[in-house]
Coordinates of C-alpha atoms in Angstrom, one line a residue:
X1 CA 157.8 135.3 80.8
X2 CA 157.2 137.8 77.9
X3 CA 159.3 137.5 74.7
X4 CA 162.7 138.1 75.6
X5 CA 165.1 140.7 74.3
X6 CA 168.2 138.9 72.9
X7 CA 170.2 141.7 71.4
X8 CA 171.7 144.6 73.1
X9 CA 169.9 148.0 73.0
X10 CA 172.1 151.1 73.4
X11 CA 169.4 153.6 72.3
X12 CA 169.4 155.1 75.9
X13 CA 173.1 156.2 75.2
X14 CA 173.6 156.8 71.6
X15 CA 171.4 156.9 68.5
X16 CA 174.2 155.0 66.9
X17 CA 177.8 154.4 66.0
X18 CA 177.7 157.7 64.0
X19 CA 176.1 159.8 66.8
X20 CA 178.0 163.1 67.1
X21 CA 177.4 162.9 70.9
X22 CA 180.0 160.1 71.0
X23 CA 183.0 162.5 70.1
X24 CA 181.4 165.1 72.2
X25 CA 181.6 162.8 75.1
X26 CA 185.3 161.8 74.5
X27 CA 186.2 165.5 74.3
X28 CA 184.5 166.0 77.6
X29 CA 186.8 163.3 79.2
X30 CA 189.9 165.0 77.8
X31 CA 189.0 168.4 79.1
X32 CA 188.4 166.8 82.5
X33 CA 191.9 165.4 82.3
X34 CA 193.3 168.7 81.4
X35 CA 191.5 170.5 84.2
X36 CA 192.7 168.0 86.7
X37 CA 196.3 168.2 85.4
X38 CA 196.4 172.0 85.6
X39 CA 195.2 171.7 89.2
X40 CA 197.7 169.0 90.5
X41 CA 200.5 169.0 87.9
X42 CA 203.1 170.9 90.4
X43 CA 202.8 167.7 92.7
X44 CA 202.4 169.8 95.8
X45 CA 199.6 167.9 97.0
X46 CA 202.0 165.1 98.2
X47 CA 203.4 167.4 100.8
X48 CA 200.5 167.3 103.4
X49 CA 197.7 165.2 104.5
X50 CA 195.2 167.8 103.7
X51 CA 196.5 168.3 100.1
X52 CA 196.7 164.5 99.3
X53 CA 193.2 164.1 100.8
X54 CA 191.7 166.8 98.5
X55 CA 193.7 165.4 95.5
X56 CA 192.2 161.8 96.3
X57 CA 188.7 163.1 96.6
X58 CA 189.2 165.0 93.1
X59 CA 190.7 161.6 91.8
X60 CA 187.8 159.6 92.7
X61 CA 185.4 162.2 91.0
X62 CA 187.6 162.1 88.0
X63 CA 187.1 158.2 87.9
X64 CA 183.3 158.7 88.1
X65 CA 182.9 161.7 85.4
X66 CA 185.4 160.4 82.8
X67 CA 184.3 156.6 82.7
X68 CA 184.6 156.2 79.0
X69 CA 181.0 155.0 78.1
X70 CA 181.5 156.3 74.6
X71 CA 184.4 154.3 74.0
X72 CA 182.9 151.3 75.4
X73 CA 179.9 151.6 73.5
X74 CA 182.0 151.5 70.5
X75 CA 184.0 148.6 71.8
X76 CA 180.9 146.5 72.5
X77 CA 179.4 147.3 69.1
X78 CA 182.6 146.2 67.6
X79 CA 182.3 142.8 69.2
X80 CA 179.1 142.3 67.5
X81 CA 180.5 143.3 64.0
X82 CA 184.0 142.6 64.2
X83 CA 184.3 142.9 60.3
X84 CA 183.3 146.5 60.3
X85 CA 186.2 148.2 59.1
X86 CA 184.5 151.7 59.5
X87 CA 183.4 151.1 63.0
X88 CA 187.1 149.8 64.0
X89 CA 188.7 153.1 62.3
X90 CA 186.1 155.3 64.2
X91 CA 187.0 153.4 67.5
X92 CA 190.6 153.8 66.9
X93 CA 190.6 157.3 66.3
X94 CA 188.5 158.3 69.2
X95 CA 190.6 156.0 71.3
X96 CA 193.7 157.9 70.3
X97 CA 192.0 161.1 71.2
X98 CA 191.0 159.7 74.7
X99 CA 194.6 158.2 75.3
X100 CA 196.1 161.5 74.6
X101 CA 194.0 163.1 77.2
X102 CA 194.5 160.2 79.7
X103 CA 198.3 160.4 79.3
X104 CA 198.0 164.0 80.8
X105 CA 197.3 162.4 84.3
X106 CA 199.8 159.7 84.4
X107 CA 201.8 161.9 86.6
X108 CA 199.3 161.4 89.4
X109 CA 199.8 157.9 90.2
X110 CA 203.5 158.2 89.8
X111 CA 203.7 161.1 92.3
X112 CA 201.8 159.2 94.9
X113 CA 203.9 156.2 94.3
X114 CA 207.1 158.1 94.9
X115 CA 206.3 159.5 98.4
X116 CA 209.1 158.5 100.5
X117 CA 208.4 155.6 102.6
X118 CA 208.4 157.2 106.0
X119 CA 205.9 159.7 104.8
X120 CA 203.7 156.8 103.4
X121 CA 203.5 155.2 106.8
X122 CA 202.4 158.3 108.3
X123 CA 199.7 159.1 105.6
X124 CA 198.3 155.7 105.9
X125 CA 197.6 156.1 109.7
X126 CA 195.9 159.5 109.3
X127 CA 192.1 159.3 109.6
X128 CA 191.5 162.0 107.0
X129 CA 192.9 159.6 104.5
X130 CA 190.9 156.6 105.5
X131 CA 188.6 156.5 102.6
X132 CA 191.4 156.3 100.4
X133 CA 193.8 154.0 102.3
X134 CA 193.4 150.8 100.2
X135 CA 194.0 152.9 96.9
X136 CA 197.1 154.5 98.4
X137 CA 198.5 151.0 99.4
X138 CA 198.0 149.7 95.9
X139 CA 199.6 152.8 94.6
X140 CA 202.7 152.5 96.9
X141 CA 203.1 148.8 96.2
X142 CA 203.3 149.6 92.4
X143 CA 205.8 152.3 93.1
X144 CA 208.9 150.5 92.9
X145 CA 208.1 149.3 89.2
X146 CA 207.2 153.0 88.2
X147 CA 209.2 154.9 85.6
X148 CA 209.5 158.6 85.1
X149 CA 206.6 160.5 83.8
X150 CA 207.9 160.9 80.6
X151 CA 208.8 157.1 80.3
X152 CA 205.4 156.2 81.4
X153 CA 204.0 158.4 78.6
X154 CA 206.2 156.5 76.3
X155 CA 205.1 153.0 77.7
X156 CA 201.5 153.9 77.3
X157 CA 202.0 155.3 73.6
X158 CA 203.6 152.0 72.5
X159 CA 201.1 149.7 74.2
X160 CA 198.6 150.1 71.3
X161 CA 201.1 149.3 68.5
X162 CA 203.2 146.8 70.2
X163 CA 200.3 144.9 71.6
X164 CA 196.6 146.2 71.1
X165 CA 196.9 146.4 67.4
X166 CA 198.3 143.0 66.8
X167 CA 195.8 141.3 69.0
X168 CA 193.0 143.3 67.0
X169 CA 194.3 142.3 63.8
X170 CA 194.5 138.6 64.9
X171 CA 190.8 138.9 66.2
X172 CA 189.4 140.6 63.1
X173 CA 191.2 138.0 60.8
X174 CA 190.0 134.9 62.8
X175 CA 186.4 136.1 63.1
X176 CA 186.3 136.6 59.4
X177 CA 187.1 133.2 58.7
X178 CA 184.5 130.4 57.5
X179 CA 184.4 126.7 57.3
X180 CA 182.1 124.3 55.7
X181 CA 179.6 122.4 57.8
X182 CA 177.8 120.0 55.3
X183 CA 176.6 122.3 52.6
X184 CA 176.6 125.4 54.6
X185 CA 179.4 127.9 55.4
X186 CA 179.6 129.0 59.0
X187 CA 181.8 131.2 61.1
X188 CA 184.5 129.7 63.3
X189 CA 182.7 130.8 66.3
X190 CA 179.6 129.0 65.3
X191 CA 181.7 125.8 64.3
X192 CA 183.4 125.9 67.8
X193 CA 180.2 126.4 69.6
X194 CA 178.2 123.7 67.6
X195 CA 180.7 120.8 66.9
X196 CA 180.7 119.2 70.4
X197 CA 177.2 118.1 70.4
X198 CA 177.3 116.4 66.7
X199 CA 177.1 112.9 66.0
X200 CA 180.7 111.4 66.2
X201 CA 181.4 111.1 62.6
X202 CA 180.2 114.7 61.8
X203 CA 181.8 116.1 65.1
X204 CA 185.3 114.5 64.2
X205 CA 184.9 115.9 60.6
X206 CA 184.1 119.4 61.6
X207 CA 186.8 119.5 64.3
X208 CA 189.3 118.4 61.6
X209 CA 188.3 121.2 59.4
X210 CA 188.3 123.6 62.1
X211 CA 191.8 122.7 63.4
X212 CA 193.0 122.7 59.7
X213 CA 191.7 126.4 59.3
X214 CA 193.4 127.4 62.5
X215 CA 196.7 125.9 61.4
X216 CA 196.3 127.7 58.0
X217 CA 196.0 131.0 59.8
X218 CA 198.4 130.5 62.3
X219 CA 201.1 132.4 60.5
X220 CA 199.5 135.6 61.8
X221 CA 199.3 134.3 65.2
X222 CA 202.9 133.4 65.1
X223 CA 203.9 137.0 64.3
X224 CA 201.3 138.2 66.8
X225 CA 202.5 136.2 69.8
X226 CA 206.1 136.6 69.2
X227 CA 205.6 140.3 69.0
X228 CA 203.5 140.9 72.0
X229 CA 205.3 138.3 74.4
X230 CA 208.5 140.2 73.1
X231 CA 207.1 143.5 74.2
X232 CA 206.0 141.9 77.5
X233 CA 209.7 141.0 78.1
X234 CA 210.9 144.4 77.4
X235 CA 208.3 145.8 79.8
X236 CA 209.4 143.5 82.4
X237 CA 213.1 144.1 82.2
X238 CA 212.4 147.9 82.1
X239 CA 210.4 148.0 85.2
X240 CA 212.4 145.4 87.1
X241 CA 210.1 142.3 87.3
X242 CA 211.6 139.1 88.0
X243 CA 209.0 136.9 86.0
X244 CA 206.7 137.6 83.2
X245 CA 203.6 136.8 85.4
X246 CA 204.5 139.1 88.4
X247 CA 202.9 142.4 86.7
X248 CA 199.6 140.2 86.5
X249 CA 199.7 138.9 90.0
X250 CA 200.4 142.5 91.3
X251 CA 197.7 144.1 89.0
X252 CA 195.3 141.4 90.5
X253 CA 196.4 142.4 94.0
X254 CA 197.2 138.9 94.9
X255 CA 200.3 137.7 96.8
X256 CA 202.9 136.2 94.6
X257 CA 203.6 133.2 96.9
X258 CA 200.1 132.5 97.3
X259 CA 199.7 132.1 93.5
X260 CA 202.9 130.2 93.1
X261 CA 201.4 127.8 95.7
X262 CA 198.2 127.5 93.8
X263 CA 200.0 126.8 90.6
X264 CA 202.1 124.1 92.3
X265 CA 199.3 122.5 93.9
X266 CA 197.1 122.1 90.8
X267 CA 199.9 121.0 88.6
X268 CA 200.9 118.2 91.3
X269 CA 197.1 117.2 91.2
X270 CA 196.8 116.5 87.4
X271 CA 196.1 112.9 88.0
X272 CA 192.8 113.8 89.0
X273 CA 192.1 115.2 85.7
X274 CA 193.7 112.1 84.0
X275 CA 191.3 109.9 85.9
X276 CA 188.3 112.1 84.8
X277 CA 188.9 112.0 81.1
X278 CA 189.9 108.2 81.2
X279 CA 186.4 107.8 82.7
X280 CA 184.9 110.3 80.0
X281 CA 186.6 108.2 77.2
X282 CA 185.1 104.8 78.7
X283 CA 181.6 106.5 78.9
X284 CA 181.6 108.0 75.3
X285 CA 182.9 105.0 73.7
X286 CA 180.2 102.7 75.4
X287 CA 177.3 105.0 74.8
X288 CA 178.3 105.6 71.2
X289 CA 179.2 101.9 70.8
X290 CA 182.6 102.4 69.1
X291 CA 184.8 99.8 70.5
X292 CA 187.5 102.4 70.7
X293 CA 189.6 102.7 73.9
X294 CA 190.4 106.5 73.4
X295 CA 188.5 109.6 72.3
X296 CA 189.8 112.6 70.3
X297 CA 189.9 116.3 71.0
X298 CA 186.8 116.4 69.0
X299 CA 185.3 115.1 72.1
X300 CA 187.1 117.1 74.6
X301 CA 184.4 119.6 75.0
X302 CA 181.3 117.2 74.6
X303 CA 178.6 117.0 77.3
X304 CA 179.3 113.9 79.2
X305 CA 176.2 111.5 78.9
X306 CA 176.0 108.1 80.3
X307 CA 172.8 107.4 78.4
X308 CA 172.4 107.5 74.8
X309 CA 170.3 110.6 73.6
X310 CA 170.6 112.1 77.1
X311 CA 172.0 115.4 75.8
X312 CA 169.3 117.9 74.6
X313 CA 169.2 121.4 73.6
X314 CA 167.5 123.9 75.6
X315 CA 166.0 127.1 74.3
X316 CA 167.0 130.3 75.7
X317 CA 163.6 131.0 77.1
X318 CA 163.8 127.9 79.0
X319 CA 167.4 128.6 80.0
X320 CA 166.6 132.0 81.2
X321 CA 163.7 130.9 83.4
X322 CA 165.9 128.2 84.9
X323 CA 168.8 130.9 85.6
X324 CA 166.2 133.2 87.0
X325 CA 164.8 130.7 89.5
X326 CA 168.0 129.6 90.8
X327 CA 169.3 133.1 91.5
X328 CA 166.0 134.1 92.8
X329 CA 166.0 131.2 95.2
X330 CA 169.4 132.1 96.5
X331 CA 168.2 135.7 96.9
X332 CA 165.1 137.6 95.5
X333 CA 167.3 140.5 94.9
X334 CA 169.4 138.4 92.3
X335 CA 166.3 137.1 90.6
X336 CA 165.0 140.6 90.1
X337 CA 168.5 141.8 88.9
X338 CA 168.4 139.1 86.1
X339 CA 164.9 140.1 85.0
X340 CA 166.1 143.7 84.7
X341 CA 168.9 142.6 82.5
X342 CA 166.2 140.6 80.3
X343 CA 163.9 143.7 80.3
X344 CA 166.6 146.3 79.3
X345 CA 168.3 144.2 76.6
X346 CA 171.5 144.1 78.5
X347 CA 172.4 140.7 77.2
X348 CA 173.4 139.8 73.6
X349 CA 172.7 136.2 73.3
X350 CA 173.0 134.3 69.9
X351 CA 176.1 133.8 67.8
X352 CA 176.2 135.2 64.3
X353 CA 178.7 135.7 61.3
X354 CA 181.4 138.4 62.3
X355 CA 180.4 138.0 66.2
X356 CA 183.3 137.5 68.5
X357 CA 183.9 134.1 69.8
X358 CA 183.1 133.4 73.5
X359 CA 181.3 135.0 76.5
X360 CA 182.1 137.9 78.8
X361 CA 180.6 140.6 81.0
X362 CA 181.5 144.4 80.7
X363 CA 180.8 146.7 83.6
X364 CA 180.8 150.3 83.7
X365 CA 181.8 152.5 86.5
X366 CA 178.7 154.8 87.5
X367 CA 175.1 154.4 86.5
X368 CA 175.7 152.9 83.1
X369 CA 174.3 149.6 82.4
X370 CA 176.5 146.4 82.6
X371 CA 176.3 144.2 79.6
X372 CA 176.6 140.5 79.2
X373 CA 177.9 139.0 75.9
X374 CA 177.0 135.3 74.9
X375 CA 177.2 132.9 72.1
X376 CA 174.0 130.7 73.2
X377 CA 173.8 127.4 71.4
X378 CA 171.4 125.6 73.6
X379 CA 173.8 123.2 75.3
X380 CA 174.0 122.6 79.2
X381 CA 177.2 124.5 79.6
X382 CA 175.6 127.4 77.8
X383 CA 173.1 127.7 80.7
X384 CA 176.1 127.5 83.0
X385 CA 177.6 130.3 81.0
X386 CA 174.6 132.6 81.7
X387 CA 175.0 132.2 85.4
X388 CA 178.6 132.6 85.2
X389 CA 178.3 135.8 83.4
X390 CA 175.5 137.0 85.6
X391 CA 177.7 136.5 88.4
X392 CA 180.0 139.1 87.1
X393 CA 177.1 141.3 86.1
X394 CA 175.6 141.2 89.6
X395 CA 179.0 141.7 91.3
X396 CA 179.5 144.9 89.3
X397 CA 176.1 146.4 90.1
X398 CA 176.3 145.7 93.8
X399 CA 179.8 147.0 93.9
X400 CA 178.3 150.4 92.7
X401 CA 177.8 151.3 96.6
X402 CA 181.4 151.9 96.6
X403 CA 183.1 155.3 95.7
X404 CA 184.0 155.2 91.9
X405 CA 187.6 154.4 92.5
X406 CA 186.6 151.2 94.3
X407 CA 183.9 150.1 92.0
X408 CA 186.2 148.2 89.7
X409 CA 187.7 145.2 91.2
X410 CA 190.4 142.7 90.3
X411 CA 189.9 139.8 87.7
X412 CA 190.7 137.3 90.6
X413 CA 188.0 138.3 92.7
X414 CA 185.7 138.6 89.8
X415 CA 186.0 135.0 88.9
X416 CA 184.9 134.1 92.4
X417 CA 181.7 135.7 92.0
X418 CA 181.0 134.2 88.6
X419 CA 181.9 130.7 89.8
X420 CA 179.7 131.0 92.9
X421 CA 176.7 131.7 90.6
X422 CA 177.5 128.8 88.7
X423 CA 177.5 126.6 91.9
X424 CA 174.0 128.0 92.5
X425 CA 172.6 127.0 89.1
X426 CA 174.1 123.4 89.6
X427 CA 172.2 122.6 92.8
X428 CA 169.1 124.0 91.3
X429 CA 169.5 121.8 88.3
X430 CA 170.1 118.6 90.4
X431 CA 166.9 119.3 92.6
X432 CA 164.6 118.3 89.8
X433 CA 166.9 115.7 88.0
X434 CA 166.2 112.0 87.7
X435 CA 168.9 109.5 89.2
X436 CA 170.4 109.3 85.6
X437 CA 170.4 113.1 84.9
X438 CA 172.0 113.7 88.6
X439 CA 174.9 111.4 87.7
X440 CA 175.4 113.2 84.2
X441 CA 175.2 116.6 85.8
X442 CA 177.8 115.6 88.4
X443 CA 179.9 114.3 85.7
X444 CA 179.6 117.6 83.7
X445 CA 180.1 119.6 86.8
X446 CA 183.4 117.9 87.5
X447 CA 184.4 118.4 83.8
X448 CA 183.7 122.0 84.2
X449 CA 185.7 122.2 87.2
X450 CA 188.5 120.4 85.8
X451 CA 188.6 122.7 82.8
X452 CA 188.5 125.7 85.3
X453 CA 191.2 124.5 87.5
X454 CA 193.5 122.0 85.5
X455 CA 193.3 123.4 82.2
X456 CA 193.8 126.9 83.2
X457 CA 196.8 126.2 85.2
X458 CA 198.3 124.1 82.6
X459 CA 197.9 127.2 80.2
X460 CA 199.6 129.1 82.8
X461 CA 202.5 126.8 82.6
X462 CA 202.3 127.0 78.8
X463 CA 202.5 130.7 78.9
X464 CA 205.5 130.4 81.2
X465 CA 207.4 128.1 78.6
X466 CA 206.2 130.4 75.7
X467 CA 207.7 133.6 77.1
X468 CA 211.0 131.7 78.4
X469 CA 211.4 130.4 74.7
X470 CA 210.7 134.0 73.0
X471 CA 213.4 135.3 75.6
X472 CA 215.9 132.6 74.9
X473 CA 215.4 132.0 71.1
X474 CA 214.2 135.6 70.0
X475 CA 211.4 134.0 67.9
X476 CA 209.5 130.8 68.2
X477 CA 207.9 129.1 65.0
X478 CA 204.1 128.4 64.9
X479 CA 204.9 124.8 64.7
X480 CA 207.0 124.9 68.0
X481 CA 204.2 127.0 69.6
X482 CA 201.7 124.2 68.3
X483 CA 204.0 121.6 69.9
X484 CA 204.4 123.3 73.3
X485 CA 200.4 123.8 73.5
X486 CA 199.8 120.1 72.4
X487 CA 202.3 119.0 75.3
X488 CA 200.6 121.6 77.7
X489 CA 197.2 119.7 77.1
X490 CA 198.6 116.4 77.4
X491 CA 200.0 117.4 80.8
X492 CA 196.5 117.4 82.5
X493 CA 194.5 115.4 80.1
X494 CA 196.7 112.3 80.1
X495 CA 196.6 109.6 77.4
X496 CA 192.8 108.9 77.2
X497 CA 192.4 111.6 74.7
X498 CA 194.5 111.5 71.5
X499 CA 195.9 115.0 70.7
X500 CA 197.3 115.3 67.1
X501 CA 199.8 117.8 65.8
X502 CA 197.0 120.0 64.5
X503 CA 195.3 120.1 67.7
X504 CA 198.4 122.0 69.0
X505 CA 197.2 124.9 67.0
X506 CA 194.4 125.5 69.6
X507 CA 196.5 128.3 70.8
X508 CA 195.5 130.4 67.9
X509 CA 191.9 130.9 69.3
X510 CA 192.5 131.0 73.0
X511 CA 192.3 134.8 73.5
X512 CA 193.5 134.4 77.1
X513 CA 197.0 134.1 76.1
X514 CA 196.8 137.8 74.8
X515 CA 196.1 138.9 78.4
X516 CA 199.1 137.4 79.9
X517 CA 198.7 134.7 82.8
X518 CA 195.2 135.9 83.2
X519 CA 194.1 132.2 83.3
X520 CA 195.1 131.7 86.9
X521 CA 192.4 133.6 88.1
X522 CA 189.8 131.0 87.0
X523 CA 191.5 128.3 89.1
X524 CA 191.7 130.8 92.0
X525 CA 188.1 131.8 91.6
X526 CA 186.8 128.3 91.4
X527 CA 188.5 126.9 94.5
X528 CA 187.4 130.1 96.5
X529 CA 184.0 130.0 95.3
X530 CA 183.6 126.3 96.1
X531 CA 184.8 127.2 99.8
X532 CA 182.1 129.9 100.0
X533 CA 179.5 127.7 98.7
X534 CA 180.3 124.9 101.1
X535 CA 179.6 127.6 103.8
X536 CA 176.3 128.6 102.2
X537 CA 175.1 125.2 101.9
X538 CA 175.6 124.7 105.6
X539 CA 173.5 127.9 106.2
X540 CA 171.5 129.7 103.6
X541 CA 172.1 133.1 105.6
X542 CA 175.6 133.0 104.4
X543 CA 174.4 134.5 101.3
X544 CA 174.4 138.0 103.1
X545 CA 178.2 137.4 103.6
X546 CA 178.4 136.6 99.9
X547 CA 176.6 140.0 99.1
X548 CA 179.2 141.7 101.5
X549 CA 181.9 140.3 99.5
X550 CA 180.2 141.3 96.3
X551 CA 179.6 145.0 97.6
X552 CA 183.0 145.4 98.5
X553 CA 184.1 145.8 95.1
X554 CA 187.9 146.7 94.9
X555 CA 187.9 148.3 98.4
X556 CA 190.2 145.7 99.9
X557 CA 192.7 143.2 98.9
X558 CA 191.2 139.9 97.7
X559 CA 192.7 138.2 100.7
X560 CA 191.3 140.8 103.1
X561 CA 187.8 140.8 101.4
X562 CA 187.5 136.9 101.9
X563 CA 189.1 137.1 105.5
X564 CA 186.1 139.7 106.3
X565 CA 183.6 137.0 105.7
X566 CA 185.6 134.2 107.3
X567 CA 187.3 132.3 104.5
X568 CA 191.2 132.5 104.9
X569 CA 192.8 132.0 101.6
X570 CA 196.2 132.6 102.7
X571 CA 196.6 129.4 104.7
X572 CA 199.1 126.9 103.2
X573 CA 196.7 123.9 102.5
X574 CA 193.8 126.1 101.6
X575 CA 193.9 125.3 97.8
X576 CA 194.9 121.6 98.6
X577 CA 191.6 121.1 100.5
X578 CA 189.6 122.2 97.4
X579 CA 191.4 119.8 95.2
X580 CA 190.6 117.1 97.8
X581 CA 187.1 117.8 97.5
X582 CA 187.3 117.6 93.8
X583 CA 189.0 114.2 93.9
X584 CA 186.3 113.0 96.4
X585 CA 183.5 114.2 94.1
X586 CA 185.1 112.4 91.3
X587 CA 185.3 109.2 93.3
X588 CA 181.9 109.5 94.2
X589 CA 180.3 109.8 90.8
X590 CA 182.7 107.2 89.3
X591 CA 181.0 104.6 91.6
X592 CA 177.6 105.7 90.0
X593 CA 178.8 105.1 86.6
X594 CA 178.4 101.5 85.7
X595 CA 180.6 100.2 82.7
X596 CA 180.7 96.8 81.4

C-alpha cells in the first residue's frame, strides 16, 4: 500500500475557502429556488395527478441541482479548524443567503401535506405517481404537524439563533480549551482520545484534569442546553407533539410504539451491563495489581485486556490494511470502495489542535465525494471506528443509484449500515487472534455493544428527564444537570465503577444531546445489524441482500426496507432476542476469563 493520504483534499471542488466560486454556487442554488417557486407558488399542482407528478419530478431535480456542496465544503473545513473565526463568519454569511432562498420553497411540502385525505388516497394508488409514492407518504404523515407557510418561515428563521448559534458557540469554546498532560498542553479532544490507554496513575490524573475543565466551562453548556431545550419545548407545543422525542422518531420514519418498546426493553436489561462492568473492574484490578474492588470513570473507556501489556497501538497504515481486508472479504466491491477513499483523500484521519472531537461521515447527494472524519490515535476501537464510518460512507455511495430525493436516508437506517460493517471487521480480527487475543476481542466487542445499546438508551432517558425538568422548572442549573447525568450513567453502569460529582459534567462534551433523542438510533442500529450479521454468517450470499438494503437509500420506511430482505423489526420480541444474544455472549466470555 502506497503512502496514505490522511488529510482531506477538496481541490477538485474549490481552490480554498476564499474561492469566489463558492459564493457563485450559493447564488445558483438561490436562483434555482426562485425559479421553482415562480412555477409552483400558485399551488395548482395539487389539483391533479398529472400536475403533482410533474411537480414531484421537478422537486427531485431541484434536490439534485441545489445540493449545497459549497456550504458543505465550508462546514467540513470548519470542523478541522473550529477556531477560524473568518471561516465561521463566511460560512454564516453564505448560510444565511442560502436559507433565505430555501425559505422560498417551504410552501411546497406544506401544500402537498395539506392535500385532503380522500385525495391523498387516490393519489397514492395512481401509477403515474408510483416513483414518488413513498416521498408523498412521508409528506402526508408530517402534514398534521405542519404550520402555515408564514409560520413555517418563522420557525426556519428562528432555528439558527434559538438552536444552531448556541451549539456553534459551545462547540467553538470547547474546542479552544487546552489541558496539561505532563509538561505539554493538549486539546480536550486529544486528551479524551488518549487518556484511556495511559497507565492508571496518569490516566486518572488526566481524567480528573479533563473533568475539572468541563466543570469549569459548564456555565456555557448550562445556558446553551436550557435555551435549546426550551426552544424544542416551544416547537413541540406549537406543532402539537405529545412528547419531545416524537419529532425525532417521525423524522427518522420509525414507528413510535416500536421505539418506545426498544427503550423499555433495553432499560429493563440494564443488569447485563452491570454484569459486564463488574467483570471489567475485576479484570483491570487484577491485571494492574491494585487490590481495589472498583474502578473509576477514568477506566470507563479503556480497552479490556486480561493480560498485562496486551493492549498495543496500531499505525493508521496497518489499520487501513486490516479494514480493507475485512471489507474486501465480505465483498470485493467494498474493498475497492475503501481504496478509492484512501486514494482520493476522502478521510481526515488524525486529531490536532482546533479539530472537532469525534468521528462522522458526511454524504453528499449527487456525484460529490462522501467524506469521513476521524480522530485516529491507534487504539483498537479507533480501527473499529474506521469500519463504522466506512459503513456510513458505503451506504451513501450505494444509495446514489436512487433518484436524488431518495439518496438520503434516516439516521436509524444509517446506524444499521455502520454497525454491520463493524461486525465484519470484528470477525476478521478474530480469525488471526490467539486464544488470549480472542478472549480480549470478545470482551471489547461486548463493551462496544453495551456502549451502543445500554449507554445510548440511558442517554435517551436522561434527555427525557432534562426536557421534563426544563418544562417544569423553567431553567435547570449546571449542577443539577450534572447530577442527572451522573444518575443516568449509574443506571446502566451499576456500582462497579465509581462515578463522582465531577463525572456528571460529561454532558458538556456529548454532542448528541444537541441533536435531541438521536441516541436511540444507535441501539436500534446495533440490534438490527446483529440480526443481519447472523443471517450473513449462516450464508455469505446474504451480503447481496445487505447491498439491496444499502442501495434502497430512503426509498422505503426502515421497517419496510428490512422486511424486503427478510428481517421483521416490528415483531414484539425482536429487540429482546438481540438482547438475549448479548447476554449469552457475555456469559460465554465470562467463562473464558480466569480470575483468582
